[in-house]
CSV table of C-alpha atoms in Angstrom, one decimal:
chain,number,residue,atom,x,y,z
M,1,MET,CA,128.7,106.8,71.8
M,2,ASN,CA,129.6,106.9,68.2
M,3,SER,CA,129.8,103.1,68.1
M,4,ILE,CA,126.2,103.0,69.3
M,5,SER,CA,124.8,105.7,67.0
M,6,GLU,CA,126.6,104.4,63.9
M,7,ASN,CA,126.0,100.7,64.5
M,8,SER,CA,122.6,99.1,64.1
M,9,GLU,CA,123.5,96.0,66.2
M,10,PRO,CA,121.4,95.5,69.3
M,11,PHE,CA,122.9,96.3,72.7
M,12,TRP,CA,121.9,96.2,76.3
M,13,VAL,CA,120.4,99.4,77.8
M,14,ALA,CA,119.2,100.2,81.3
M,15,GLY,CA,116.1,102.2,81.9
M,16,PHE,CA,114.9,104.0,85.0
M,17,MET,CA,111.5,105.5,85.9
M,18,SER,CA,110.2,107.3,89.0
M,19,GLY,CA,106.5,108.1,88.7
M,20,THR,CA,104.3,110.8,90.2
M,21,SER,CA,103.0,108.3,92.7
M,22,LEU,CA,106.5,108.7,94.4
M,23,ASP,CA,106.6,105.1,95.5
M,24,ALA,CA,109.9,103.8,94.0
M,25,VAL,CA,112.5,103.9,91.3
M,26,ASP,CA,112.0,101.1,88.8
M,27,ALA,CA,114.9,99.8,86.7
M,28,ALA,CA,115.1,97.3,83.9
M,29,LEU,CA,117.5,96.0,81.2
M,30,ILE,CA,116.5,95.3,77.6
M,31,LEU,CA,118.4,94.2,74.5
M,32,THR,CA,117.4,96.5,71.7
M,33,ASP,CA,118.4,98.1,68.5
M,34,GLY,CA,116.0,101.0,69.0
M,35,ALA,CA,113.4,99.6,66.7
M,36,ARG,CA,112.9,96.1,68.2
M,37,VAL,CA,113.0,94.5,71.6
M,38,LEU,CA,115.0,91.3,71.4
M,39,GLU,CA,115.6,90.1,75.0
M,40,PHE,CA,114.7,91.2,78.6
M,41,GLY,CA,117.3,91.4,81.3
M,42,ALA,CA,117.3,92.0,85.1
M,43,THR,CA,114.8,94.3,86.8
M,44,ALA,CA,115.1,96.1,90.1
M,45,GLU,CA,112.9,98.3,92.4
M,46,ARG,CA,114.2,100.7,94.9
M,47,LYS,CA,111.3,101.8,97.2
M,48,TYR,CA,111.5,105.3,98.5
M,49,THR,CA,111.8,105.7,102.3
M,50,ALA,CA,109.2,107.9,104.1
M,51,GLY,CA,111.8,110.6,104.4
M,52,GLU,CA,112.7,110.5,100.7
M,53,ARG,CA,109.0,110.7,99.8
M,54,VAL,CA,108.7,113.8,101.9
M,55,VAL,CA,111.5,115.5,100.0
M,56,LEU,CA,110.0,114.6,96.7
M,57,GLN,CA,106.5,115.7,97.7
M,58,ARG,CA,107.9,119.0,99.0
M,59,ALA,CA,109.5,119.6,95.6
M,60,THR,CA,106.3,118.8,93.9
M,61,ASP,CA,104.3,121.1,96.1
M,62,ALA,CA,106.8,123.9,95.7
M,63,ALA,CA,106.7,123.4,91.9
M,64,ARG,CA,102.9,123.7,91.9
M,65,ALA,CA,103.1,126.9,94.0
M,66,TRP,CA,105.7,128.3,91.7
M,67,ASN,CA,104.1,127.3,88.4
M,68,TRP,CA,106.8,129.0,86.3
M,69,THR,CA,106.2,132.4,87.9
M,70,GLY,CA,109.0,134.2,89.8
M,71,PRO,CA,112.2,132.6,91.2
M,72,ALA,CA,112.2,128.8,91.1
M,73,PRO,CA,112.3,127.0,94.4
M,74,GLU,CA,115.8,125.7,93.9
M,75,THR,CA,116.3,124.7,97.5
M,76,GLU,CA,113.5,122.1,97.3
M,77,PHE,CA,114.5,121.1,93.8
M,78,ASP,CA,118.1,120.5,94.7
M,79,ALA,CA,117.1,118.4,97.6
M,80,ALA,CA,114.9,116.3,95.4
M,81,ARG,CA,117.7,116.0,92.7
M,82,ARG,CA,120.0,114.6,95.4
M,83,VAL,CA,117.4,112.0,96.4
M,84,ILE,CA,116.8,111.1,92.8
M,85,THR,CA,120.5,110.6,92.1
M,86,GLN,CA,121.1,108.5,95.3
M,87,THR,CA,118.1,106.3,94.8
M,88,HIS,CA,118.8,105.7,91.1
M,89,ALA,CA,122.3,104.8,91.9
M,90,ALA,CA,121.0,102.3,94.5
M,91,ALA,CA,118.6,100.8,91.9
M,92,TRP,CA,121.6,100.5,89.5
M,93,VAL,CA,123.5,98.5,92.1
M,94,GLN,CA,120.5,96.2,92.6
M,95,LEU,CA,120.2,95.8,88.9
M,96,GLN,CA,123.8,94.7,88.4
M,97,ASP,CA,123.6,92.4,91.4
M,98,ASP,CA,120.9,90.4,89.7
M,99,TRP,CA,122.6,90.4,86.3
M,100,SER,CA,125.4,88.2,84.9
M,101,GLY,CA,125.0,89.3,81.3
M,102,PRO,CA,126.9,92.0,79.3
M,103,MET,CA,127.3,95.4,80.9
M,104,PRO,CA,124.7,97.9,79.7
M,105,ARG,CA,126.2,100.5,77.3
M,106,LEU,CA,123.6,103.2,77.9
M,107,ALA,CA,121.0,104.3,80.5
M,108,GLY,CA,117.8,106.1,79.9
M,109,VAL,CA,116.7,108.2,82.9
M,110,HIS,CA,113.4,110.0,83.1
M,111,GLY,CA,113.9,112.0,86.2
M,112,GLN,CA,111.0,113.2,88.5
M,113,THR,CA,108.1,115.1,87.0
M,114,VAL,CA,107.1,117.8,89.4
M,115,LEU,CA,105.1,120.1,87.0
M,116,HIS,CA,103.4,119.7,83.7
M,117,ARG,CA,101.3,122.1,81.7
M,118,ALA,CA,99.7,121.0,78.5
M,119,PRO,CA,99.5,123.6,75.6
M,120,LYS,CA,96.2,125.2,75.4
M,121,ASP,CA,94.8,127.5,72.6
M,122,ALA,CA,97.8,129.7,71.7
M,123,ALA,CA,99.6,129.2,75.0
M,124,PRO,CA,102.6,126.8,74.8
M,125,GLY,CA,103.0,124.0,77.2
M,126,ALA,CA,105.7,123.5,79.7
M,127,THR,CA,107.1,120.5,81.6
M,128,LEU,CA,109.7,119.9,84.3
M,129,GLN,CA,111.5,116.7,85.3
M,130,LEU,CA,114.1,117.1,88.1
M,131,ILE,CA,117.4,115.4,87.5
M,132,ASP,CA,121.1,116.2,88.0
M,133,ALA,CA,122.2,114.8,84.7
M,134,PRO,CA,126.0,115.1,85.2
M,135,GLY,CA,125.6,113.6,88.7
M,136,MET,CA,123.5,110.8,87.3
M,137,ARG,CA,126.1,110.2,84.6
M,138,ALA,CA,128.9,110.0,87.3
M,139,ALA,CA,126.8,107.8,89.5
M,140,LEU,CA,125.9,105.2,86.9
M,141,GLY,CA,129.2,105.2,85.0
M,142,VAL,CA,127.7,104.8,81.6
M,143,PRO,CA,126.4,107.4,79.0
M,144,VAL,CA,123.0,108.7,80.0
M,145,ALA,CA,120.0,109.8,77.9
M,146,CYS,CA,117.6,112.1,79.7
M,147,ASP,CA,115.3,115.2,79.3
M,148,PHE,CA,113.0,113.4,76.9
M,149,ARG,CA,110.1,115.7,77.0
M,150,THR,CA,111.4,119.3,76.7
M,151,GLY,CA,112.0,119.3,73.0
M,152,ASP,CA,108.6,117.9,72.3
M,153,VAL,CA,106.9,120.6,74.3
M,154,ALA,CA,109.1,123.3,72.7
M,155,ALA,CA,108.0,122.1,69.3
M,156,GLY,CA,104.3,122.5,70.3
M,157,GLY,CA,103.7,119.0,71.4
M,158,GLN,CA,102.1,117.8,74.7
M,159,GLY,CA,105.4,116.2,76.0
M,160,ALA,CA,103.4,113.1,76.9
M,161,PRO,CA,102.9,110.3,76.7
M,162,LEU,CA,106.3,109.1,75.5
M,163,ALA,CA,105.9,105.3,76.1
M,164,PRO,CA,104.0,104.7,72.8
M,165,ALA,CA,107.2,103.9,70.8
M,166,TYR,CA,107.9,101.1,73.2
M,167,HIS,CA,104.3,100.0,73.6
M,168,ALA,CA,104.2,99.6,69.8
M,169,ALA,CA,107.3,97.4,69.9
M,170,LEU,CA,105.7,95.2,72.5
M,171,LEU,CA,102.4,95.0,70.6
M,172,ASP,CA,104.4,94.0,67.5
M,173,ARG,CA,105.5,90.9,69.4
M,174,LEU,CA,101.8,89.9,69.9
M,175,GLY,CA,100.3,90.2,66.4
M,176,ASP,CA,98.6,92.8,64.3
M,177,GLU,CA,95.1,93.1,65.8
M,178,ALA,CA,93.8,96.5,66.9
M,179,ALA,CA,94.9,96.7,70.5
M,180,CYS,CA,95.8,99.2,73.2
M,181,VAL,CA,98.1,99.4,76.1
M,182,LEU,CA,96.8,101.3,79.2
M,183,ASN,CA,99.3,102.5,81.7
M,184,LEU,CA,97.8,103.2,85.2
M,185,GLY,CA,100.2,105.4,87.0
M,186,GLY,CA,99.4,108.7,88.8
M,187,VAL,CA,97.7,109.6,85.5
M,188,ALA,CA,96.3,107.1,83.0
M,189,ASN,CA,97.6,107.1,79.4
M,190,ILE,CA,96.8,104.9,76.5
M,191,THR,CA,98.6,103.7,73.4
M,192,ALA,CA,96.3,102.4,70.7
M,193,ARG,CA,97.6,100.6,67.6
M,194,MET,CA,95.1,100.4,64.7
M,195,ARG,CA,95.1,97.4,62.4
M,196,ASP,CA,97.0,99.4,59.8
M,197,GLY,CA,99.8,100.1,62.3
M,198,THR,CA,98.7,103.7,63.1
M,199,LEU,CA,99.6,104.8,66.6
M,200,ILE,CA,97.3,107.0,68.7
M,201,ALA,CA,98.3,107.9,72.2
M,202,PHE,CA,97.1,110.3,74.9
M,203,ASP,CA,96.4,110.7,78.6
M,204,THR,CA,92.8,109.6,79.4
M,205,GLY,CA,92.4,111.1,82.8
M,206,PRO,CA,93.5,110.3,86.4
M,207,ALA,CA,94.4,106.9,87.6
M,208,ASN,CA,96.1,106.1,90.9
M,209,GLY,CA,97.0,109.6,91.8
M,210,PRO,CA,93.7,110.9,93.3
M,211,ILE,CA,93.0,107.5,94.9
M,212,ASP,CA,96.4,107.4,96.6
M,213,GLU,CA,96.0,111.1,97.7
M,214,TRP,CA,92.6,110.3,99.2
M,215,VAL,CA,93.8,107.3,101.2
M,216,GLU,CA,97.0,108.9,102.4
M,217,GLY,CA,95.0,112.0,103.4
M,218,HIS,CA,93.0,109.9,105.8
M,219,GLY,CA,96.1,108.3,107.3
M,220,LEU,CA,95.3,104.9,105.9
M,221,GLY,CA,98.5,104.2,104.0
M,222,THR,CA,99.9,105.2,100.6
M,223,HIS,CA,97.3,103.5,98.4
M,224,ASP,CA,94.1,101.5,98.5
M,225,ALA,CA,95.8,98.1,99.1
M,226,GLY,CA,93.9,95.4,97.3
M,227,GLY,CA,91.1,97.9,96.4
M,228,ARG,CA,89.6,97.1,99.8
M,229,LEU,CA,88.3,100.6,100.5
M,230,ALA,CA,86.7,101.1,97.1
M,231,SER,CA,85.2,97.6,97.3
M,232,ALA,CA,83.6,98.4,100.6
M,233,GLY,CA,82.1,101.7,99.3
M,234,ARG,CA,79.6,102.8,96.7
M,235,ALA,CA,80.4,105.1,93.9
M,236,HIS,CA,78.4,108.4,93.9
M,237,GLU,CA,76.7,108.3,90.5
M,238,GLY,CA,75.5,111.9,90.6
M,239,LEU,CA,79.0,113.2,91.3
M,240,LEU,CA,80.5,110.9,88.7
M,241,ALA,CA,78.2,112.4,86.1
M,242,GLN,CA,79.4,115.9,87.1
M,243,LEU,CA,83.0,114.9,87.0
M,244,LEU,CA,82.7,113.2,83.6
M,245,ASP,CA,81.0,116.4,82.2
M,246,HIS,CA,84.4,118.1,82.4
M,247,ASP,CA,85.4,119.5,79.0
M,248,TRP,CA,88.6,117.6,79.2
M,249,PHE,CA,86.8,114.4,78.2
M,250,ASP,CA,85.4,116.0,75.0
M,251,GLN,CA,88.8,117.2,73.8
M,252,ALA,CA,90.2,115.1,70.9
M,253,PRO,CA,93.6,113.6,71.4
M,254,PRO,CA,96.5,114.1,71.6
M,255,LYS,CA,96.2,115.6,75.1
M,256,SER,CA,98.1,115.4,78.4
M,257,LEU,CA,97.5,116.1,82.1
M,258,ASP,CA,99.4,117.1,85.1
M,259,ARG,CA,99.1,114.7,88.0
M,260,TYR,CA,97.1,117.3,90.0
M,261,ASP,CA,94.7,118.5,87.2
M,262,PHE,CA,92.3,116.0,88.9
M,263,ASN,CA,92.8,115.4,92.6
M,264,ALA,CA,91.3,114.0,95.7
M,265,SER,CA,89.3,117.2,96.5
M,266,MET,CA,86.8,116.0,93.9
M,267,VAL,CA,85.2,113.7,96.5
M,268,ARG,CA,85.5,115.8,99.6
M,269,GLY,CA,82.6,115.2,101.9
M,270,LEU,CA,82.2,111.5,101.1
M,271,SER,CA,83.1,108.7,103.5
M,272,VAL,CA,86.5,107.2,103.0
M,273,GLU,CA,85.0,104.1,101.3
M,274,ASP,CA,82.6,106.0,99.1
M,275,GLY,CA,85.3,108.4,98.1
M,276,ALA,CA,87.7,105.6,97.1
M,277,ALA,CA,84.9,103.9,95.2
M,278,THR,CA,84.0,107.1,93.4
M,279,LEU,CA,87.6,107.9,92.4
M,280,THR,CA,88.1,104.4,91.2
M,281,ALA,CA,85.0,104.4,89.1
M,282,PHE,CA,86.0,107.8,87.7
M,283,SER,CA,89.4,106.6,86.6
M,284,ALA,CA,87.8,103.6,84.8
M,285,ARG,CA,85.1,105.6,83.1
M,286,ALA,CA,87.6,108.3,82.0
M,287,VAL,CA,89.5,105.5,80.2
M,288,ALA,CA,86.2,104.4,78.5
M,289,ARG,CA,85.7,108.0,77.4
M,290,GLY,CA,89.2,108.1,76.0
M,291,VAL,CA,88.8,104.8,74.1
M,292,ALA,CA,85.6,106.3,72.5
M,293,HIS,CA,87.8,108.8,70.7
M,294,LEU,CA,89.6,106.1,68.8
M,295,PRO,CA,88.7,105.5,65.1
M,296,GLU,CA,88.8,101.8,65.7
M,297,TYR,CA,87.8,100.0,68.9
M,298,PRO,CA,90.5,97.8,70.3
M,299,ALA,CA,90.0,94.0,70.5
M,300,ARG,CA,91.8,94.0,73.8
M,301,MET,CA,93.3,96.3,76.4
M,302,ILE,CA,96.6,95.3,78.1
M,303,VAL,CA,97.0,97.0,81.5
M,304,CYS,CA,100.4,97.9,83.0
M,305,GLY,CA,101.4,100.3,85.8
M,306,GLY,CA,100.7,100.1,89.5
M,307,GLY,CA,96.9,100.3,89.0
M,308,ARG,CA,96.7,96.8,87.6
M,309,HIS,CA,97.3,95.6,91.2
M,310,ASN,CA,94.1,97.2,92.3
M,311,PRO,CA,91.3,94.6,91.8
M,312,ALA,CA,88.6,97.2,92.2
M,313,LEU,CA,90.1,99.4,89.5
M,314,MET,CA,90.5,96.4,87.1
M,315,ARG,CA,86.9,95.3,87.8
M,316,ALA,CA,85.7,98.8,87.1
M,317,LEU,CA,87.7,98.9,83.8
M,318,SER,CA,86.2,95.6,82.7
M,319,GLU,CA,82.7,97.0,83.4
M,320,SER,CA,83.4,100.3,81.5
M,321,VAL,CA,85.0,99.2,78.2
M,322,ALA,CA,83.7,96.9,75.5
M,323,CYS,CA,86.8,94.9,75.0
M,324,GLU,CA,88.9,92.2,76.8
M,325,VAL,CA,90.9,93.6,79.6
M,326,ARG,CA,94.1,91.8,80.5
M,327,SER,CA,97.0,92.5,82.8
M,328,ALA,CA,100.5,92.8,81.3
M,329,GLU,CA,101.6,89.5,82.9
M,330,ALA,CA,98.7,87.7,81.2
M,331,VAL,CA,100.4,88.4,77.8
M,332,GLY,CA,103.9,87.7,79.1
M,333,TRP,CA,105.0,91.2,79.8
M,334,ARG,CA,106.7,92.5,83.0
M,335,GLY,CA,104.1,94.9,84.2
M,336,ASP,CA,106.0,96.5,87.0
M,337,SER,CA,109.0,97.3,84.6
M,338,ILE,CA,107.4,98.5,81.4
M,339,GLU,CA,107.9,102.2,82.1
M,340,ALA,CA,111.6,101.6,83.0
M,341,GLU,CA,111.9,99.4,79.9
M,342,ALA,CA,110.3,102.2,77.8
M,343,PHE,CA,113.0,104.7,78.8
M,344,ALA,CA,115.7,102.2,78.0
M,345,PHE,CA,114.1,101.9,74.5
M,346,LEU,CA,113.8,105.7,74.2
M,347,ALA,CA,117.5,106.0,75.2
M,348,ALA,CA,118.5,103.7,72.4
M,349,ARG,CA,116.3,105.6,69.9
M,350,THR,CA,117.8,108.9,71.1
M,351,ALA,CA,121.4,107.5,70.7
M,352,ARG,CA,120.5,106.5,67.1
M,353,GLY,CA,118.6,109.7,66.2
M,354,LEU,CA,115.3,107.9,65.7
M,355,PRO,CA,111.9,109.6,66.5
M,356,ILE,CA,110.4,109.2,69.9
M,357,SER,CA,107.2,111.2,69.3
M,358,TRP,CA,104.8,111.7,66.5
M,359,PRO,CA,101.8,114.0,65.6
M,360,SER,CA,99.3,111.3,66.6
M,361,THR,CA,101.0,110.6,70.0
M,362,THR,CA,101.9,114.1,71.3
M,363,GLY,CA,100.7,116.5,68.7
M,364,VAL,CA,104.1,117.6,67.4
M,365,PRO,CA,104.1,118.9,63.8
M,366,ALA,CA,106.2,116.0,62.5
M,367,PRO,CA,108.0,112.9,63.9
M,368,MET,CA,110.8,114.1,66.1
M,369,GLY,CA,113.6,112.8,68.2
M,370,GLY,CA,114.2,113.9,71.7
M,371,GLY,CA,116.4,113.4,74.7
M,372,THR,CA,119.7,114.8,75.7
M,373,LEU,CA,122.7,112.5,75.6
M,374,LEU,CA,125.6,112.7,78.1
M,375,ALA,CA,128.3,110.6,76.7
């Protein structure tokens, strides 16, 4: 790895991401020097099977029950680590099958988040991403950068979001206006770039997570396909007002959430359609509350992550914020691959000793690097 860390020439890096929605492993290649994105390579998606999702959900449930108290549920964690290694290796094969360019020299692997606790008052935060790093290094056959969040949390940061470094590189390709990138995964997070280049990033609230949980809990699939349930229902305005009165929304950024800090139980008792509509509206209005914390209102919001495929959620966003809302594809980005690309970018920064988080993105005291490198 010395040739990478000591040489500023760009190189091809693979990135992998498995989100808390437990739907797939996304993989992508980018050409980068750790500061700029010069070219985009192949992408791949390895969907989880129903059985694999069960294993990952069991590990998540076990982690929540454990909550860093007593012996860790290593049986469930080990089973999840095996699934993570196997599915990432399969995504790696898919990636190479669709790629005739130079072999990637490095891979950035996020692992599977099963538990996250933001720092509060004097209590430090904690975060856990499951990964068998040596096994992943052996499976991929190239150096691996991983464990991107632990150092940030240990330094007093939120440990999230980490994509802002990459979002900023993408925004640099579009111009210098005040703009923001909104990622709609299980949780929604935003990266806002002010006109002077200042970055501000934080989790805004729930996104797909509670909606998916609500739909799956009613045996209607894994998500609200096409936003059909939400579109057929009516948001409960009284309940929305109560939900948005949560003190989370008054907290100034940086701030972060666990996937289950807000969950489907919020709309218990509503019809399936009204519950979906209320959760969808809640996610959008939570974003609007987050944007209101910014010192400069963005001219446009570029949406990535799985939630951009939900027309009901995108419509609710457009109705909730006072700026243009566009999908990643509308500005020439690869919306399904941005998180994977981000961890490729962070891997390159890790290899070169560059910061991956800042006081205005995670709350760390000073710009800091992160990640563990297995050469």
